[in-house]
Amino acid sequence: MHHFRYAGQNLHCESVDLAEVARLYGTPTYVYSAATIEDNYTRLSGSMKGLDVRVCYSLKANSNLAVVRHLANLGSAFDFVSGGEMRRVLAAGAGVRDSVFAGVGKTDVEIRLALEAGIFSFHVESEPELGRINHVAGKLGVRAPIAIRVNPDVDANTHAKITTGKSGNKFGIPLKQAAAAYEAAAKYPHVEIKGIQTHIGSQITEVSPFVEALDKLAPLAADLKVRHGISYISIGGGIGVVYREALASGPFTWWETQPEGKRPLTAEAYGAALAPALRQLGLKVLLEPGRSMMANAGVLLSRVEYLKRGQGKNFLIVDAAMNDLVRPAMYDAFHEIVPLRRDTTRRALVADIVGPICESADCFAKDRQIQELGEGEYLAFMSAGAYGHVMASRYNTRPIPAEVLVKGSAFEQVTARETFEQMVANEKIPAFLK
Ligand code: LLP
C-alpha cells in the first residue's frame, strides 16, 4: 500500500500537499514517502513466518542517504554493487556487517574496501573473480566470506533488458557448473564458503519463475550445506510492482476487484509461495529487494511548460525529461501521470507527454489521456521511487533533480538540485587552448 492520495482536489504524499513541495523546491523533484517504504519493508520482512529472513535492500534502486538511513533504522541490511554504494551505507551511518557485495566486475580496490569494512559476504559471479577475491584477501591476511551466484536458466517473463537468470545472460555461474565452482572455491585458502545466491531478473509480476528458480537450486543448496557447511541462501530481488493504475492500487480498492492472477504480486503471496521450499533447506534466507521497496514510495513532480496543439496530435511539454527519469525511453516503461490538482470539470486531453530534450526518445507517454492542463500547472509521475533519481544524468546540461522525503506532515529536501557550478566543477580548459 502506498501513501499518495487526493485530499480534496490536491494530491498529497502522506499529509503533505505535493503542490506545496513543488512551489518550495521547484521541479523536477522526486518525493518519497517514508510510511510507504516502512510498509513495504515490514510486509516483505514478515512474509515468511518462522524463517530466519534478512532483507538486504538493493541500493541500486535508490541510494539516497536519507532513504538508506530510514531503511537501516527499520532493520534492513544492504545489497551493494560498487565501492561507492558501500560507502553510501557507511555515510548514512549504517553498518555493513550484515550486508552483501554483488556485481560482475568487482575491482581489487572495491574488494579490499569491502574486506576492510567487514561485510557479511561477497556474491561471486565467475571463477576468475574467486581467484581475485582470494588474492586480495590473502594480501590483507583475512578470509573472504563468499556465496556463488548461480544462474538457474529460468525465464522471468520480463523486459529483455532486466532479465538475468537465463543462460546467455552475463550473470552468475550456470547451474551445471556450480558444484565444480564450489569445489574450486574450497581449495582457495583465503576464501570462506558461506552461502548460495541467485537473482533471475526484475519487475517479475508472477510468482512462478521464483518458485521454479528455487526448485532448481534447492538440491544444490542442500548438497552444499552438507559438503561445505553453507549457512544461507539469497534468492535475490525482482518482485514486480504496479505501474498501471498506480494511484488506485494505494488503498487496494481497485485491485481487490481484479481476478486472481491479475492482481499485483504481493509480498505476502511471494513469501507464502517460497517459504515451504526454504523451510526444507533450513538455511538463513536473504532477500535483495530494490524496486518493491521503493517504486511506489516515490513520485517525480514536474511542471507543464507548453501545450502544443499539432495537426491531429497534441504535445504536453513538461520540465522533466529523459535525463531525470529514463525508464520510459530505456525500457518503454509505463508510468501513470496525474495532475497535482484534480479538476473533474475540465475536459480530457489526449497528448504525447514529452520533455524538452532534443531527441524523440524524450517521450514519457504517447497518446495519453489526461485532464487538460495549462502552462505552470503541476503533474506527478507515479511509481518513480525506484530506478528514477539513481539513473538520472546531466544530458543537455540539465542538473540532477532534487529529492524530498516526507514523513507524516514533515518534509525535508534530502538532495538539493544541482547547480550549474557543480555541473562544471570538474571540467577545465587545457593550457594549450588558452
Ligand atoms: N539483486 C541483484 C543481484 C540485482 O541485480 C538486482 C537488480 C536486485 C537484487 C534488485 O532487483 P529489484 O528488486 O529491484 O527488481 N533499471 C531497471 C532495473 C534493473 C535491475 C537490476 N538488478 C529498471 O528501471 O527497471
Tab-separated table of N, CA and C in Angstrom, residues 83-216:
chain	number	residue	atom	x	y	z
A	83	GLY	N	31.925	0.054	-4.810
A	83	GLY	CA	32.515	0.654	-3.621
A	83	GLY	C	31.742	1.910	-3.235
A	84	GLY	N	31.264	2.628	-4.249
A	84	GLY	CA	30.506	3.855	-3.992
A	84	GLY	C	29.234	3.569	-3.223
A	85	GLU	N	28.498	2.551	-3.648
A	85	GLU	CA	27.255	2.216	-2.932
A	85	GLU	C	27.569	1.785	-1.493
A	86	MET	N	28.664	1.032	-1.326
A	86	MET	CA	29.012	0.619	0.037
A	86	MET	C	29.316	1.850	0.899
A	87	ARG	N	30.019	2.787	0.310
A	87	ARG	CA	30.356	3.995	1.069
A	87	ARG	C	29.119	4.818	1.412
A	88	ARG	N	28.100	4.738	0.571
A	88	ARG	CA	26.838	5.427	0.889
A	88	ARG	C	26.216	4.851	2.162
A	89	VAL	N	26.267	3.514	2.300
A	89	VAL	CA	25.699	2.890	3.507
A	89	VAL	C	26.442	3.411	4.739
A	90	LEU	N	27.774	3.446	4.643
A	90	LEU	CA	28.570	3.932	5.773
A	90	LEU	C	28.291	5.417	6.023
A	91	ALA	N	28.179	6.182	4.936
A	91	ALA	CA	27.931	7.623	5.081
A	91	ALA	C	26.562	7.903	5.696
A	92	ALA	N	25.628	6.975	5.508
A	92	ALA	CA	24.290	7.142	6.092
A	92	ALA	C	24.288	6.768	7.571
A	93	GLY	N	25.446	6.331	8.058
A	93	GLY	CA	25.552	5.990	9.477
A	93	GLY	C	25.084	4.586	9.781
A	94	ALA	N	25.024	3.746	8.735
A	94	ALA	CA	24.597	2.359	8.937
A	94	ALA	C	25.828	1.451	8.846
A	95	GLY	N	25.723	0.256	9.405
A	95	GLY	CA	26.828	-0.699	9.341
A	95	GLY	C	26.714	-1.570	8.101
A	96	VAL	N	27.800	-2.288	7.754
A	96	VAL	CA	27.759	-3.191	6.592
A	96	VAL	C	28.025	-4.647	6.987
A	97	ARG	N	28.063	-4.932	8.272
A	97	ARG	CA	28.403	-6.287	8.738
A	97	ARG	C	27.384	-7.345	8.310
A	98	ASP	N	26.148	-6.901	8.032
A	98	ASP	CA	25.117	-7.849	7.588
A	98	ASP	C	24.857	-7.709	6.093
A	99	SER	N	25.690	-6.952	5.395
A	99	SER	CA	25.403	-6.614	4.000
A	99	SER	C	26.252	-7.402	3.012
A	100	VAL	N	25.782	-7.408	1.764
A	100	VAL	CA	26.444	-8.214	0.738
A	100	VAL	C	26.884	-7.343	-0.442
A	101	PHE	N	27.935	-7.821	-1.121
A	101	PHE	CA	28.511	-7.079	-2.236
A	101	PHE	C	28.328	-7.935	-3.498
A	102	ALA	N	27.524	-7.455	-4.441
A	102	ALA	CA	27.252	-8.192	-5.680
A	102	ALA	C	27.869	-7.458	-6.869
A	103	GLY	N	27.689	-7.994	-8.054
A	103	GLY	CA	28.170	-7.313	-9.267
A	103	GLY	C	29.205	-8.138	-10.008
A	104	VAL	N	29.156	-8.056	-11.339
A	104	VAL	CA	30.017	-8.917	-12.169
A	104	VAL	C	31.450	-8.418	-12.309
A	105	GLY	N	31.732	-7.188	-11.913
A	105	GLY	CA	33.066	-6.645	-12.218
A	105	GLY	C	33.758	-5.988	-11.044
A	106	LYS	N	33.742	-6.636	-9.885
A	106	LYS	CA	34.359	-6.010	-8.694
A	106	LYS	C	35.858	-5.797	-8.923
A	107	THR	N	36.329	-4.622	-8.606
A	107	THR	CA	37.757	-4.327	-8.791
A	107	THR	C	38.542	-4.687	-7.520
A	108	ASP	N	39.875	-4.756	-7.654
A	108	ASP	CA	40.738	-5.014	-6.480
A	108	ASP	C	40.441	-4.030	-5.355
A	109	VAL	N	40.335	-2.763	-5.744
A	109	VAL	CA	40.139	-1.707	-4.739
A	109	VAL	C	38.815	-1.913	-4.010
A	110	GLU	N	37.761	-2.245	-4.765
A	110	GLU	CA	36.447	-2.449	-4.144
A	110	GLU	C	36.461	-3.666	-3.215
A	111	ILE	N	37.142	-4.723	-3.653
A	111	ILE	CA	37.204	-5.937	-2.819
A	111	ILE	C	37.926	-5.621	-1.507
A	112	ARG	N	39.010	-4.873	-1.618
A	112	ARG	CA	39.775	-4.518	-0.412
A	112	ARG	C	38.917	-3.660	0.531
A	113	LEU	N	38.250	-2.647	-0.043
A	113	LEU	CA	37.379	-1.779	0.772
A	113	LEU	C	36.344	-2.599	1.542
A	114	ALA	N	35.723	-3.539	0.834
A	114	ALA	CA	34.663	-4.343	1.447
A	114	ALA	C	35.218	-5.262	2.531
A	115	LEU	N	36.420	-5.814	2.285
A	115	LEU	CA	37.032	-6.684	3.297
A	115	LEU	C	37.397	-5.869	4.536
A	116	GLU	N	37.931	-4.687	4.304
A	116	GLU	CA	38.308	-3.835	5.444
A	116	GLU	C	37.084	-3.403	6.250
A	117	ALA	N	35.973	-3.202	5.551
A	117	ALA	CA	34.749	-2.785	6.253
A	117	ALA	C	34.069	-3.957	6.947
A	118	GLY	N	34.478	-5.196	6.599
A	118	GLY	CA	33.931	-6.379	7.266
A	118	GLY	C	32.531	-6.756	6.831
A	119	ILE	N	32.280	-6.790	5.507
A	119	ILE	CA	30.935	-7.136	5.016
A	119	ILE	C	30.583	-8.594	5.321
A	120	PHE	N	29.304	-8.901	5.199
A	120	PHE	CA	28.813	-10.258	5.504
A	120	PHE	C	29.270	-11.254	4.452
A	121	SER	N	29.157	-10.872	3.158
A	121	SER	CA	29.529	-11.831	2.116
A	121	SER	C	29.662	-11.167	0.744
A	122	PHE	N	30.527	-11.751	-0.071
A	122	PHE	CA	30.617	-11.368	-1.489
A	122	PHE	C	29.741	-12.310	-2.295
A	123	HIS	N	28.986	-11.781	-3.246
A	123	HIS	CA	28.245	-12.642	-4.168
A	123	HIS	C	29.049	-12.726	-5.459
A	124	VAL	N	29.670	-13.884	-5.654
A	124	VAL	CA	30.679	-14.069	-6.697
A	124	VAL	C	30.018	-14.495	-8.006
A	125	GLU	N	30.468	-13.888	-9.086
A	125	GLU	CA	29.793	-14.100	-10.379
A	125	GLU	C	30.607	-14.940	-11.356
A	126	SER	N	31.906	-15.220	-11.051
A	126	SER	CA	32.711	-16.006	-12.005
A	126	SER	C	33.895	-16.629	-11.277
A	127	GLU	N	34.514	-17.621	-11.926
A	127	GLU	CA	35.682	-18.266	-11.317
A	127	GLU	C	36.875	-17.323	-11.242
A	128	PRO	N	37.153	-16.510	-12.291
A	128	PRO	CA	38.258	-15.554	-12.144
A	128	PRO	C	38.058	-14.602	-10.957
A	129	GLU	N	36.795	-14.248	-10.689
A	129	GLU	CA	36.546	-13.342	-9.556
A	129	GLU	C	36.898	-14.025	-8.233
A	130	LEU	N	36.631	-15.336	-8.148
A	130	LEU	CA	37.000	-16.088	-6.941
A	130	LEU	C	38.493	-15.968	-6.687
A	131	GLY	N	39.274	-16.164	-7.763
A	131	GLY	CA	40.733	-16.076	-7.656
A	131	GLY	C	41.159	-14.683	-7.203
A	132	ARG	N	40.487	-13.685	-7.758
A	132	ARG	CA	40.827	-12.288	-7.416
A	132	ARG	C	40.531	-12.008	-5.943
A	133	ILE	N	39.361	-12.458	-5.491
A	133	ILE	CA	38.977	-12.222	-4.089
A	133	ILE	C	39.963	-12.938	-3.153
A	134	ASN	N	40.322	-14.175	-3.528
A	134	ASN	CA	41.282	-14.934	-2.720
A	134	ASN	C	42.609	-14.175	-2.613
A	135	HIS	N	43.044	-13.631	-3.737
A	135	HIS	CA	44.314	-12.919	-3.793
A	135	HIS	C	44.293	-11.668	-2.902
A	136	VAL	N	43.255	-10.867	-3.033
A	136	VAL	CA	43.175	-9.619	-2.252
A	136	VAL	C	43.047	-9.938	-0.757
A	137	ALA	N	42.242	-10.960	-0.429
A	137	ALA	CA	42.071	-11.340	0.982
A	137	ALA	C	43.405	-11.829	1.542
A	138	GLY	N	44.151	-12.575	0.720
A	138	GLY	CA	45.456	-13.087	1.153
A	138	GLY	C	46.405	-11.953	1.521
A	139	LYS	N	46.387	-10.915	0.689
A	139	LYS	CA	47.284	-9.772	0.953
A	139	LYS	C	46.929	-9.076	2.267
A	140	LEU	N	45.639	-9.115	2.611
A	140	LEU	CA	45.195	-8.488	3.867
A	140	LEU	C	45.293	-9.454	5.046
A	141	GLY	N	45.600	-10.719	4.743
A	141	GLY	CA	45.706	-11.723	5.801
A	141	GLY	C	44.369	-12.100	6.401
A	142	VAL	N	43.310	-12.085	5.563
A	142	VAL	CA	41.975	-12.467	6.056
A	142	VAL	C	41.358	-13.517	5.127
A	143	ARG	N	40.241	-14.079	5.541
A	143	ARG	CA	39.470	-14.968	4.664
A	143	ARG	C	38.215	-14.224	4.231
A	144	ALA	N	37.930	-14.278	2.950
A	144	ALA	CA	36.779	-13.548	2.411
A	144	ALA	C	35.549	-14.448	2.405
A	145	PRO	N	34.459	-13.993	3.041
A	145	PRO	CA	33.206	-14.770	3.012
A	145	PRO	C	32.552	-14.664	1.634
A	146	ILE	N	32.131	-15.785	1.065
A	146	ILE	CA	31.538	-15.726	-0.282
A	146	ILE	C	30.304	-16.628	-0.440
A	147	ALA	N	29.496	-16.259	-1.417
A	147	ALA	CA	28.466	-17.160	-1.950
A	147	ALA	C	28.604	-17.047	-3.464
A	148	ILE	N	28.312	-18.114	-4.175
A	148	ILE	CA	28.388	-18.051	-5.636
A	148	ILE	C	26.992	-17.777	-6.182
A	149	ARG	N	26.923	-16.834	-7.123
A	149	ARG	CA	25.637	-16.570	-7.781
A	149	ARG	C	25.434	-17.623	-8.856
A	150	VAL	N	24.372	-18.369	-8.704
A	150	VAL	CA	24.090	-19.463	-9.625
A	150	VAL	C	22.975	-19.033	-10.579
A	151	ASN	N	23.224	-19.257	-11.855
A	151	ASN	CA	22.237	-18.899	-12.880
A	151	ASN	C	21.377	-20.131	-13.183
A	152	PRO	N	20.102	-20.098	-12.790
A	152	PRO	CA	19.280	-21.317	-12.885
A	152	PRO	C	18.655	-21.549	-14.265
A	153	ASP	N	18.874	-20.642	-15.219
A	153	ASP	CA	18.285	-20.751	-16.543
A	153	ASP	C	16.755	-20.805	-16.467
A	154	VAL	N	16.197	-19.743	-15.905
A	154	VAL	CA	14.743	-19.620	-15.764
A	154	VAL	C	14.305	-18.372	-16.507
A	155	ASP	N	13.190	-18.472	-17.217
A	155	ASP	CA	12.668	-17.311	-17.926
A	155	ASP	C	11.749	-16.527	-16.993
A	156	ALA	N	12.142	-15.286	-16.695
A	156	ALA	CA	11.377	-14.482	-15.734
A	156	ALA	C	10.215	-13.738	-16.389
A	157	ASN	N	10.022	-13.910	-17.704
A	157	ASN	CA	8.928	-13.225	-18.424
A	157	ASN	C	8.921	-11.729	-18.178
A	158	THR	N	10.063	-11.119	-18.246
A	158	THR	CA	10.107	-9.677	-18.020
A	158	THR	C	10.837	-9.027	-19.190
A	159	HIS	N	11.026	-7.707	-19.125
A	159	HIS	CA	11.677	-6.985	-20.216
A	159	HIS	C	13.094	-7.533	-20.450
A	160	ALA	N	13.475	-7.680	-21.735
A	160	ALA	CA	14.769	-8.300	-22.073
A	160	ALA	C	15.944	-7.613	-21.383
A	161	LYS	N	15.836	-6.293	-21.161
A	161	LYS	CA	16.976	-5.591	-20.578
A	161	LYS	C	17.108	-5.810	-19.072
A	162	ILE	N	16.099	-6.405	-18.444
A	162	ILE	CA	16.203	-6.620	-16.995
A	162	ILE	C	15.991	-8.076	-16.605
A	163	THR	N	16.152	-8.997	-17.573
A	163	THR	CA	16.113	-10.414	-17.221
A	163	THR	C	17.554	-10.854	-17.004
A	164	THR	N	17.790	-11.666	-16.002
A	164	THR	CA	19.182	-12.002	-15.678
A	164	THR	C	19.417	-13.486	-15.444
A	165	GLY	N	18.352	-14.264	-15.333
A	165	GLY	CA	18.510	-15.650	-14.906
A	165	GLY	C	18.437	-16.663	-16.033
A	166	LYS	N	18.584	-16.202	-17.289
A	166	LYS	CA	18.601	-17.128	-18.425
A	166	LYS	C	20.048	-17.437	-18.756
A	167	SER	N	20.319	-18.665	-19.268
A	167	SER	CA	21.672	-18.911	-19.737
A	167	SER	C	21.855	-17.964	-20.920
A	168	GLY	N	23.026	-17.440	-21.081
A	168	GLY	CA	23.203	-16.426	-22.112
A	168	GLY	C	23.249	-15.031	-21.524
A	169	ASN	N	22.794	-14.854	-20.280
A	169	ASN	CA	22.988	-13.577	-19.580
A	169	ASN	C	24.404	-13.579	-19.009
A	170	LYS	N	24.921	-12.383	-18.729
A	170	LYS	CA	26.302	-12.309	-18.225
A	170	LYS	C	26.415	-12.662	-16.744
A	171	PHE	N	25.287	-12.977	-16.116
A	171	PHE	CA	25.274	-13.087	-14.665
A	171	PHE	C	25.459	-14.506	-14.147
A	172	GLY	N	26.261	-14.648	-13.100
A	172	GLY	CA	26.355	-15.888	-12.355
A	172	GLY	C	27.046	-17.017	-13.086
A	173	ILE	N	27.069	-18.155	-12.415
A	173	ILE	CA	27.690	-19.365	-12.960
A	173	ILE	C	26.559	-20.357	-13.248
A	174	PRO	N	26.564	-20.970	-14.451
A	174	PRO	CA	25.451	-21.869	-14.784
A	174	PRO	C	25.303	-22.994	-13.752
A	175	LEU	N	24.071	-23.371	-13.514
A	175	LEU	CA	23.764	-24.394	-12.508
A	175	LEU	C	24.634	-25.644	-12.681
A	176	LYS	N	24.823	-26.058	-13.936
A	176	LYS	CA	25.591	-27.287	-14.196
A	176	LYS	C	27.044	-27.183	-13.736
A	177	GLN	N	27.580	-25.951	-13.778
A	177	GLN	CA	28.994	-25.784	-13.395
A	177	GLN	C	29.170	-25.353	-11.951
A	178	ALA	N	28.059	-25.152	-11.251
A	178	ALA	CA	28.147	-24.529	-9.927
A	178	ALA	C	28.863	-25.419	-8.909
A	179	ALA	N	28.554	-26.725	-8.911
A	179	ALA	CA	29.181	-27.616	-7.923
A	179	ALA	C	30.694	-27.588	-8.091
A	180	ALA	N	31.153	-27.597	-9.343
A	180	ALA	CA	32.600	-27.564	-9.604
A	180	ALA	C	33.197	-26.240	-9.140
A	181	ALA	N	32.450	-25.149	-9.326
A	181	ALA	CA	32.958	-23.843	-8.879
A	181	ALA	C	33.107	-23.824	-7.363
A	182	TYR	N	32.157	-24.458	-6.663
A	182	TYR	CA	32.276	-24.524	-5.194
A	182	TYR	C	33.478	-25.378	-4.785
A	183	GLU	N	33.741	-26.454	-5.522
A	183	GLU	CA	34.928	-27.284	-5.211
A	183	GLU	C	36.190	-26.445	-5.383
A	184	ALA	N	36.208	-25.639	-6.455
A	184	ALA	CA	37.366	-24.768	-6.699
A	184	ALA	C	37.495	-23.744	-5.564
A	185	ALA	N	36.353	-23.202	-5.131
A	185	ALA	CA	36.380	-22.201	-4.055
A	185	ALA	C	36.943	-22.795	-2.767
A	186	ALA	N	36.579	-24.060	-2.523
A	186	ALA	CA	37.008	-24.710	-1.282
A	186	ALA	C	38.533	-24.842	-1.215
A	187	LYS	N	39.176	-24.836	-2.386
A	187	LYS	CA	40.640	-25.005	-2.417
A	187	LYS	C	41.390	-23.699	-2.153
A	188	TYR	N	40.679	-22.583	-2.253
A	188	TYR	CA	41.358	-21.291	-2.023
A	188	TYR	C	41.532	-21.070	-0.521
A	189	PRO	N	42.762	-20.795	-0.081
A	189	PRO	CA	42.996	-20.643	1.370
A	189	PRO	C	42.362	-19.386	1.978
A	190	HIS	N	42.112	-18.377	1.163
A	190	HIS	CA	41.609	-17.123	1.732
A	190	HIS	C	40.140	-16.866	1.407
A	191	VAL	N	39.434	-17.936	1.087
A	191	VAL	CA	38.009	-17.836	0.785
A	191	VAL	C	37.235	-18.723	1.758
A	192	GLU	N	36.153	-18.194	2.304
A	192	GLU	CA	35.313	-18.979	3.203
A	192	GLU	C	33.922	-19.101	2.579
A	193	ILE	N	33.500	-20.327	2.274
A	193	ILE	CA	32.200	-20.526	1.623
A	193	ILE	C	31.078	-20.364	2.645
A	194	LYS	N	30.164	-19.429	2.368
A	194	LYS	CA	29.103	-19.171	3.358
A	194	LYS	C	27.692	-19.386	2.836
A	195	GLY	N	27.529	-19.299	1.502
A	195	GLY	CA	26.152	-19.395	1.036
A	195	GLY	C	26.033	-19.628	-0.457
A	196	ILE	N	24.795	-19.493	-0.918
A	196	ILE	CA	24.486	-19.625	-2.348
A	196	ILE	C	23.530	-18.483	-2.700
A	197	GLN	N	23.643	-17.979	-3.921
A	197	GLN	CA	22.830	-16.820	-4.307
A	197	GLN	C	22.249	-17.021	-5.688
A	198	THR	N	21.064	-16.441	-5.916
A	198	THR	CA	20.524	-16.362	-7.274
A	198	THR	C	19.670	-15.098	-7.398
A	199	HIS	N	19.516	-14.638	-8.607
A	199	HIS	CA	18.640	-13.488	-8.896
A	199	HIS	C	18.263	-13.636	-10.359
A	200	ILE	N	16.967	-13.724	-10.648
A	200	ILE	CA	16.580	-14.093	-12.021
A	200	ILE	C	16.119	-12.920	-12.870
A	201	GLY	N	15.962	-11.745	-12.269
A	201	GLY	CA	15.528	-10.599	-13.068
A	201	GLY	C	14.697	-9.649	-12.230
A	202	SER	N	14.174	-8.636	-12.892
A	202	SER	CA	13.476	-7.577	-12.177
A	202	SER	C	12.082	-7.365	-12.767
A	203	GLN	N	11.209	-6.706	-11.999
A	203	GLN	CA	9.822	-6.441	-12.411
A	203	GLN	C	9.138	-7.753	-12.836
A	204	ILE	N	9.229	-8.751	-11.973
A	204	ILE	CA	8.591	-10.043	-12.215
A	204	ILE	C	7.232	-10.002	-11.512
A	205	THR	N	6.171	-10.186	-12.282
A	205	THR	CA	4.840	-9.931	-11.727
A	205	THR	C	4.066	-11.205	-11.383
A	206	GLU	N	4.707	-12.340	-11.567
A	206	GLU	CA	4.061	-13.577	-11.132
A	206	GLU	C	5.055	-14.376	-10.298
A	207	VAL	N	4.527	-15.286	-9.491
A	207	VAL	CA	5.408	-15.941	-8.530
A	207	VAL	C	6.103	-17.176	-9.127
A	208	SER	N	5.541	-17.688	-10.227
A	208	SER	CA	6.058	-18.976	-10.730
A	208	SER	C	7.550	-18.980	-11.113
A	209	PRO	N	8.104	-17.940	-11.753
A	209	PRO	CA	9.543	-18.006	-12.051
A	209	PRO	C	10.417	-18.095	-10.788
A	210	PHE	N	9.978	-17.425	-9.713
A	210	PHE	CA	10.736	-17.504	-8.456
A	210	PHE	C	10.705	-18.932	-7.910
A	211	VAL	N	9.513	-19.534	-7.982
A	211	VAL	CA	9.351	-20.897	-7.462
A	211	VAL	C	10.204	-21.860	-8.290
A	212	GLU	N	10.159	-21.664	-9.596
A	212	GLU	CA	10.929	-22.539	-10.486
A	212	GLU	C	12.430	-22.428	-10.205
A	213	ALA	N	12.897	-21.210	-10.017
A	213	ALA	CA	14.329	-20.999	-9.750
A	213	ALA	C	14.720	-21.668	-8.436
A	214	LEU	N	13.886	-21.504	-7.428
A	214	LEU	CA	14.206	-22.101	-6.125
A	214	LEU	C	14.175	-23.626	-6.223
A	215	ASP	N	13.208	-24.170	-6.936
A	215	ASP	CA	13.141	-25.626	-7.110
A	215	ASP	C	14.402	-26.154	-7.773
A	216	LYS	N	14.901	-25.386	-8.748
A	216	LYS	CA	16.108	-25.834	-9.449
A	216	LYS	C	17.340	-25.757	-8.551
